[in-house]
mmCIF file of C-alpha atoms in Angstrom:
data_model
loop_
_atom_site.group_PDB
_atom_site.id
_atom_site.type_symbol
_atom_site.label_atom_id
_atom_site.label_comp_id
_atom_site.label_asym_id
_atom_site.label_seq_id
_atom_site.Cartn_x
_atom_site.Cartn_y
_atom_site.Cartn_z
ATOM 1 C CA UNK A 1224 99.605 -105.659 49.172
ATOM 2 C CA UNK A 1225 102.455 -108.164 49.402
ATOM 3 C CA UNK A 1226 105.868 -106.881 48.502
ATOM 4 C CA UNK A 1227 107.157 -108.011 45.080
ATOM 5 C CA UNK A 1228 109.640 -110.836 45.169
ATOM 6 C CA UNK A 1229 113.211 -109.725 44.472
ATOM 7 C CA UNK A 1230 114.425 -110.675 41.024
ATOM 8 C CA UNK A 1231 117.014 -113.433 40.861
ATOM 9 C CA UNK A 1232 120.491 -112.349 39.804
ATOM 10 C CA UNK A 1233 121.290 -113.491 36.279
ATOM 11 C CA UNK A 1234 124.731 -114.231 34.887
ATOM 12 C CA UNK A 1235 125.399 -111.710 32.098
ATOM 13 C CA UNK A 1236 127.360 -114.280 30.106
ATOM 14 C CA UNK A 1237 125.245 -117.437 30.084
ATOM 15 C CA UNK A 1238 121.973 -115.660 30.970
ATOM 16 C CA UNK A 1239 121.146 -118.229 33.626
ATOM 17 C CA UNK A 1240 120.348 -117.568 37.288
ATOM 18 C CA UNK A 1241 123.593 -116.924 39.143
ATOM 19 C CA UNK A 1242 122.965 -120.033 41.270
ATOM 20 C CA UNK A 1243 122.799 -122.155 38.087
ATOM 21 C CA UNK A 1244 125.560 -120.456 36.083
ATOM 22 C CA UNK A 1245 127.252 -122.738 33.550
ATOM 23 C CA UNK A 1246 130.251 -120.512 32.793
ATOM 24 C CA UNK A 1247 132.508 -122.875 34.748
ATOM 25 C CA UNK A 1248 132.131 -125.353 31.871
ATOM 26 C CA UNK A 1249 133.018 -122.986 29.036
ATOM 27 C CA UNK A 1250 136.028 -124.008 26.964
ATOM 28 C CA UNK A 1251 137.105 -122.173 23.826
ATOM 29 C CA UNK A 1252 137.138 -124.274 20.637
ATOM 30 C CA UNK A 1253 138.227 -122.864 17.264
ATOM 31 C CA UNK A 1254 135.736 -124.561 14.973
ATOM 32 C CA UNK A 1255 136.552 -124.377 11.257
ATOM 33 C CA UNK A 1256 133.039 -124.545 9.771
ATOM 34 C CA UNK A 1257 130.864 -121.766 11.138
ATOM 35 C CA UNK A 1258 127.897 -122.934 13.230
ATOM 36 C CA UNK A 1259 124.456 -121.324 13.064
ATOM 37 C CA UNK A 1260 121.983 -122.547 15.704
ATOM 38 C CA UNK A 1261 118.270 -122.017 15.041
ATOM 39 C CA UNK A 1262 116.637 -122.364 18.437
ATOM 40 C CA UNK A 1263 112.971 -123.065 19.025
ATOM 41 C CA UNK A 1264 111.448 -120.531 21.495
ATOM 42 C CA UNK A 1265 110.552 -123.307 23.943
ATOM 43 C CA UNK A 1266 114.248 -124.119 24.306
ATOM 44 C CA UNK A 1267 115.379 -120.595 25.196
ATOM 45 C CA UNK A 1268 114.709 -120.856 28.939
ATOM 46 C CA UNK A 1269 115.032 -124.622 29.233
ATOM 47 C CA UNK A 1270 117.574 -125.281 31.985
ATOM 48 C CA UNK A 1271 118.371 -128.666 30.434
ATOM 49 C CA UNK A 1272 119.203 -127.198 27.036
ATOM 50 C CA UNK A 1273 122.764 -127.579 25.778
ATOM 51 C CA UNK A 1274 122.761 -125.056 22.911
ATOM 52 C CA UNK A 1275 123.809 -122.098 25.043
ATOM 53 C CA UNK A 1276 126.911 -123.910 26.307
ATOM 54 C CA UNK A 1277 127.698 -124.936 22.733
ATOM 55 C CA UNK A 1278 127.447 -121.338 21.523
ATOM 56 C CA UNK A 1279 129.642 -120.069 24.362
ATOM 57 C CA UNK A 1280 132.348 -122.622 23.616
ATOM 58 C CA UNK A 1281 132.571 -122.376 19.826
ATOM 59 C CA UNK A 1282 134.573 -119.393 18.611
ATOM 60 C CA UNK A 1283 132.614 -119.065 15.347
ATOM 61 C CA UNK A 1284 128.921 -119.547 16.124
ATOM 62 C CA UNK A 1285 125.636 -117.677 16.268
ATOM 63 C CA UNK A 1286 122.181 -118.388 17.725
ATOM 64 C CA UNK A 1287 118.794 -117.188 16.491
ATOM 65 C CA UNK A 1288 115.486 -117.845 18.231
ATOM 66 C CA UNK A 1289 112.184 -118.459 16.390
ATOM 67 C CA UNK A 1290 109.955 -121.238 15.142
ATOM 68 C CA UNK A 1291 109.285 -119.621 11.784
ATOM 69 C CA UNK A 1292 111.854 -117.168 10.435
ATOM 70 C CA UNK A 1293 111.379 -114.340 7.996
ATOM 71 C CA UNK A 1294 112.379 -115.998 4.703
ATOM 72 C CA UNK A 1295 114.419 -113.067 3.436
ATOM 73 C CA UNK A 1296 116.261 -112.731 6.739
ATOM 74 C CA UNK A 1297 117.004 -116.437 6.970
ATOM 75 C CA UNK A 1298 118.148 -116.645 3.353
ATOM 76 C CA UNK A 1299 120.526 -113.749 3.959
ATOM 77 C CA UNK A 1300 121.988 -115.436 7.038
ATOM 78 C CA UNK A 1301 122.440 -118.740 5.273
ATOM 79 C CA UNK A 1302 124.184 -117.151 2.293
ATOM 80 C CA UNK A 1303 126.202 -114.537 4.195
ATOM 81 C CA UNK A 1304 129.842 -114.082 3.159
ATOM 82 C CA UNK A 1305 129.392 -116.532 0.310
ATOM 83 C CA UNK A 1306 129.477 -119.586 2.575
ATOM 84 C CA UNK A 1307 127.678 -122.822 1.799
ATOM 85 C CA UNK A 1308 125.084 -123.716 4.428
ATOM 86 C CA UNK A 1309 124.670 -127.390 5.338
ATOM 87 C CA UNK A 1310 121.808 -128.593 7.534
ATOM 88 C CA UNK A 1311 122.545 -131.149 10.232
ATOM 89 C CA UNK A 1312 119.417 -133.287 10.044
ATOM 90 C CA UNK A 1313 118.527 -136.970 9.589
ATOM 91 C CA UNK A 1314 117.510 -138.225 6.171
ATOM 92 C CA UNK A 1315 113.812 -137.639 5.513
ATOM 93 C CA UNK A 1316 111.673 -140.724 5.158
ATOM 94 C CA UNK A 1317 109.396 -141.100 2.157
ATOM 95 C CA UNK A 1318 106.323 -140.430 4.313
ATOM 96 C CA UNK A 1319 107.847 -137.256 5.784
ATOM 97 C CA UNK A 1320 108.971 -136.027 2.370
ATOM 98 C CA UNK A 1321 105.358 -135.808 1.215
ATOM 99 C CA UNK A 1322 104.871 -132.731 3.433
ATOM 100 C CA UNK A 1323 108.034 -130.975 2.209
ATOM 101 C CA UNK A 1324 108.147 -128.478 -0.629
ATOM 102 C CA UNK A 1325 111.732 -129.261 -1.587
ATOM 103 C CA UNK A 1326 113.971 -132.305 -1.743
ATOM 104 C CA UNK A 1327 117.312 -131.903 0.026
ATOM 105 C CA UNK A 1328 120.295 -132.124 -2.355
ATOM 106 C CA UNK A 1329 123.081 -134.556 -1.573
ATOM 107 C CA UNK A 1330 125.983 -133.239 0.503
ATOM 108 C CA UNK A 1331 129.441 -134.334 -0.610
ATOM 109 C CA UNK A 1332 132.188 -133.092 1.688
ATOM 110 C CA UNK A 1333 134.835 -133.158 -1.041
ATOM 111 C CA UNK A 1334 132.885 -130.504 -2.948
ATOM 112 C CA UNK A 1335 133.458 -127.823 -0.300
ATOM 113 C CA UNK A 1336 136.306 -126.130 1.554
ATOM 114 C CA UNK A 1337 135.810 -126.535 5.316
ATOM 115 C CA UNK A 1338 136.330 -122.836 6.025
ATOM 116 C CA UNK A 1339 133.572 -122.059 3.527
ATOM 117 C CA UNK A 1340 130.944 -124.178 5.291
ATOM 118 C CA UNK A 1341 128.176 -122.961 7.586
ATOM 119 C CA UNK A 1342 126.751 -125.829 9.658
ATOM 120 C CA UNK A 1343 123.088 -125.161 10.469
ATOM 121 C CA UNK A 1344 121.637 -126.735 13.627
ATOM 122 C CA UNK A 1345 117.985 -126.890 14.661
ATOM 123 C CA UNK A 1346 117.792 -126.790 18.458
ATOM 124 C CA UNK A 1347 114.417 -128.306 19.340
ATOM 125 C CA UNK A 1348 112.723 -131.513 20.309
ATOM 126 C CA UNK A 1349 112.414 -133.979 17.454
ATOM 127 C CA UNK A 1350 108.749 -133.090 16.922
ATOM 128 C CA UNK A 1351 109.388 -129.349 16.989
ATOM 129 C CA UNK A 1352 112.436 -129.656 14.742
ATOM 130 C CA UNK A 1353 110.315 -131.305 12.050
ATOM 131 C CA UNK A 1354 107.771 -128.499 12.346
ATOM 132 C CA UNK A 1355 110.535 -125.901 11.984
ATOM 133 C CA UNK A 1356 111.770 -127.675 8.878
ATOM 134 C CA UNK A 1357 108.274 -127.616 7.366
ATOM 135 C CA UNK A 1358 107.682 -123.966 8.299
ATOM 136 C CA UNK A 1359 110.955 -122.800 6.795
ATOM 137 C CA UNK A 1360 111.155 -124.137 3.237
ATOM 138 C CA UNK A 1361 114.534 -122.483 2.662
ATOM 139 C CA UNK A 1362 115.989 -125.019 5.134
ATOM 140 C CA UNK A 1363 114.589 -127.857 3.024
ATOM 141 C CA UNK A 1364 116.723 -126.733 0.081
ATOM 142 C CA UNK A 1365 120.018 -127.064 1.968
ATOM 143 C CA UNK A 1366 122.379 -130.004 1.492
ATOM 144 C CA UNK A 1367 121.867 -132.265 4.478
ATOM 145 C CA UNK A 1368 124.444 -133.861 6.737
ATOM 146 C CA UNK A 1369 123.207 -136.940 8.647
ATOM 147 C CA UNK A 1370 124.981 -138.659 11.521
ATOM 148 C CA UNK A 1371 125.075 -142.435 11.639
ATOM 149 C CA UNK A 1372 126.305 -145.073 14.085
ATOM 150 C CA UNK A 1373 126.681 -142.556 16.896
ATOM 151 C CA UNK A 1374 127.618 -143.604 20.449
ATOM 152 C CA UNK A 1375 125.004 -143.495 23.196
ATOM 153 C CA UNK A 1376 124.193 -140.017 24.429
ATOM 154 C CA UNK A 1377 125.452 -138.730 27.785
ATOM 155 C CA UNK A 1378 122.329 -136.573 28.022
ATOM 156 C CA UNK A 1379 121.006 -138.250 31.173
ATOM 157 C CA UNK A 1380 118.851 -135.269 32.199
ATOM 158 C CA UNK A 1381 116.487 -135.452 29.244
ATOM 159 C CA UNK A 1382 114.474 -138.367 27.949
ATOM 160 C CA UNK A 1383 115.368 -139.661 24.480
ATOM 161 C CA UNK A 1384 113.185 -141.803 22.280
ATOM 162 C CA UNK A 1385 116.160 -143.827 21.045
ATOM 163 C CA UNK A 1386 119.653 -144.552 22.493
ATOM 164 C CA UNK A 1387 121.379 -142.758 19.629
ATOM 165 C CA UNK A 1388 119.385 -139.526 19.948
ATOM 166 C CA UNK A 1389 121.858 -136.858 20.982
ATOM 167 C CA UNK A 1390 121.734 -133.441 22.581
ATOM 168 C CA UNK A 1391 122.249 -130.419 20.343
ATOM 169 C CA UNK A 1392 125.781 -130.017 21.711
ATOM 170 C CA UNK A 1393 126.724 -133.655 21.181
ATOM 171 C CA UNK A 1394 125.285 -133.824 17.671
ATOM 172 C CA UNK A 1395 127.098 -130.646 16.663
ATOM 173 C CA UNK A 1396 130.397 -131.922 18.089
ATOM 174 C CA UNK A 1397 130.138 -135.212 16.189
ATOM 175 C CA UNK A 1398 129.197 -133.358 13.004
ATOM 176 C CA UNK A 1399 132.230 -131.086 13.338
ATOM 177 C CA UNK A 1400 134.435 -134.085 14.064
ATOM 178 C CA UNK A 1401 133.126 -135.727 10.899
ATOM 179 C CA UNK A 1402 133.646 -132.616 8.785
ATOM 180 C CA UNK A 1403 137.086 -131.765 10.139
ATOM 181 C CA UNK A 1404 138.129 -135.419 10.570
ATOM 182 C CA UNK A 1405 139.450 -134.547 14.020
ATOM 183 C CA UNK A 1406 137.998 -136.308 17.044
ATOM 184 C CA UNK A 1407 140.427 -135.007 19.664
ATOM 185 C CA UNK A 1408 139.716 -131.343 18.992
ATOM 186 C CA UNK A 1409 136.155 -131.507 20.364
ATOM 187 C CA UNK A 1410 136.767 -133.807 23.332
ATOM 188 C CA UNK A 1411 137.103 -130.853 25.758
ATOM 189 C CA UNK A 1412 133.648 -129.683 24.729
ATOM 190 C CA UNK A 1413 132.155 -133.138 25.273
ATOM 191 C CA UNK A 1414 133.852 -133.253 28.686
ATOM 192 C CA UNK A 1415 132.416 -129.840 29.490
ATOM 193 C CA UNK A 1416 129.008 -131.206 28.540
ATOM 194 C CA UNK A 1417 129.468 -134.074 31.010
ATOM 195 C CA UNK A 1418 130.177 -131.495 33.713
ATOM 196 C CA UNK A 1419 127.096 -129.506 32.744
ATOM 197 C CA UNK A 1420 124.930 -132.674 32.883
ATOM 198 C CA UNK A 1421 126.367 -133.543 36.285
ATOM 199 C CA UNK A 1422 125.563 -130.057 37.553
ATOM 200 C CA UNK A 1423 121.973 -130.304 36.361
ATOM 201 C CA UNK A 1424 121.550 -133.726 37.955
ATOM 202 C CA UNK A 1425 122.881 -132.274 41.205
ATOM 203 C CA UNK A 1426 120.108 -129.704 41.193
ATOM 204 C CA UNK A 1427 117.524 -132.478 40.815
ATOM 205 C CA UNK A 1428 118.888 -134.289 43.859
ATOM 206 C CA UNK A 1429 118.598 -131.247 46.132
#
């Protein structure tokens, strides 16, 4: 019988193969609103995914992995410590709303203290993110924050269906900029993302 192949060494911090470690790009950012990333299982081991770098850089963040979450568990996480959860997600079209059980209430920033906000991010492809929204009705009930007039994405390693479709990391950065009204604070994270993209493109050229 052939000998088993030796297992690749994995970085204990970013959980990637040591040869593809992304820890060099980690920068610590003290985000004011807490960030909760709900990651689709197909994104967990995706080398092109940006959510892991985002989570490592933000000082107040958490990641959970599932397509459909236990409703009681998810409700508890969204309401933990009395914070108000806000879902980062585009406005639902009339056709899409037909399949939803709940209509998202309007989010007005002036109604909330920044430190009392929990920004909820769905880390998935556009198609999978819509499915996660449908499968988790509690997410449909959250006030929704939509990004508009965004710059072109720097996510050159993954195909987008439109120029303004952003990576999870980019979208979260712009949302935090909008909430905190501070663009400079998150520039180091966007620069780190550029380095991460460059690293991934280097692997493709080898």
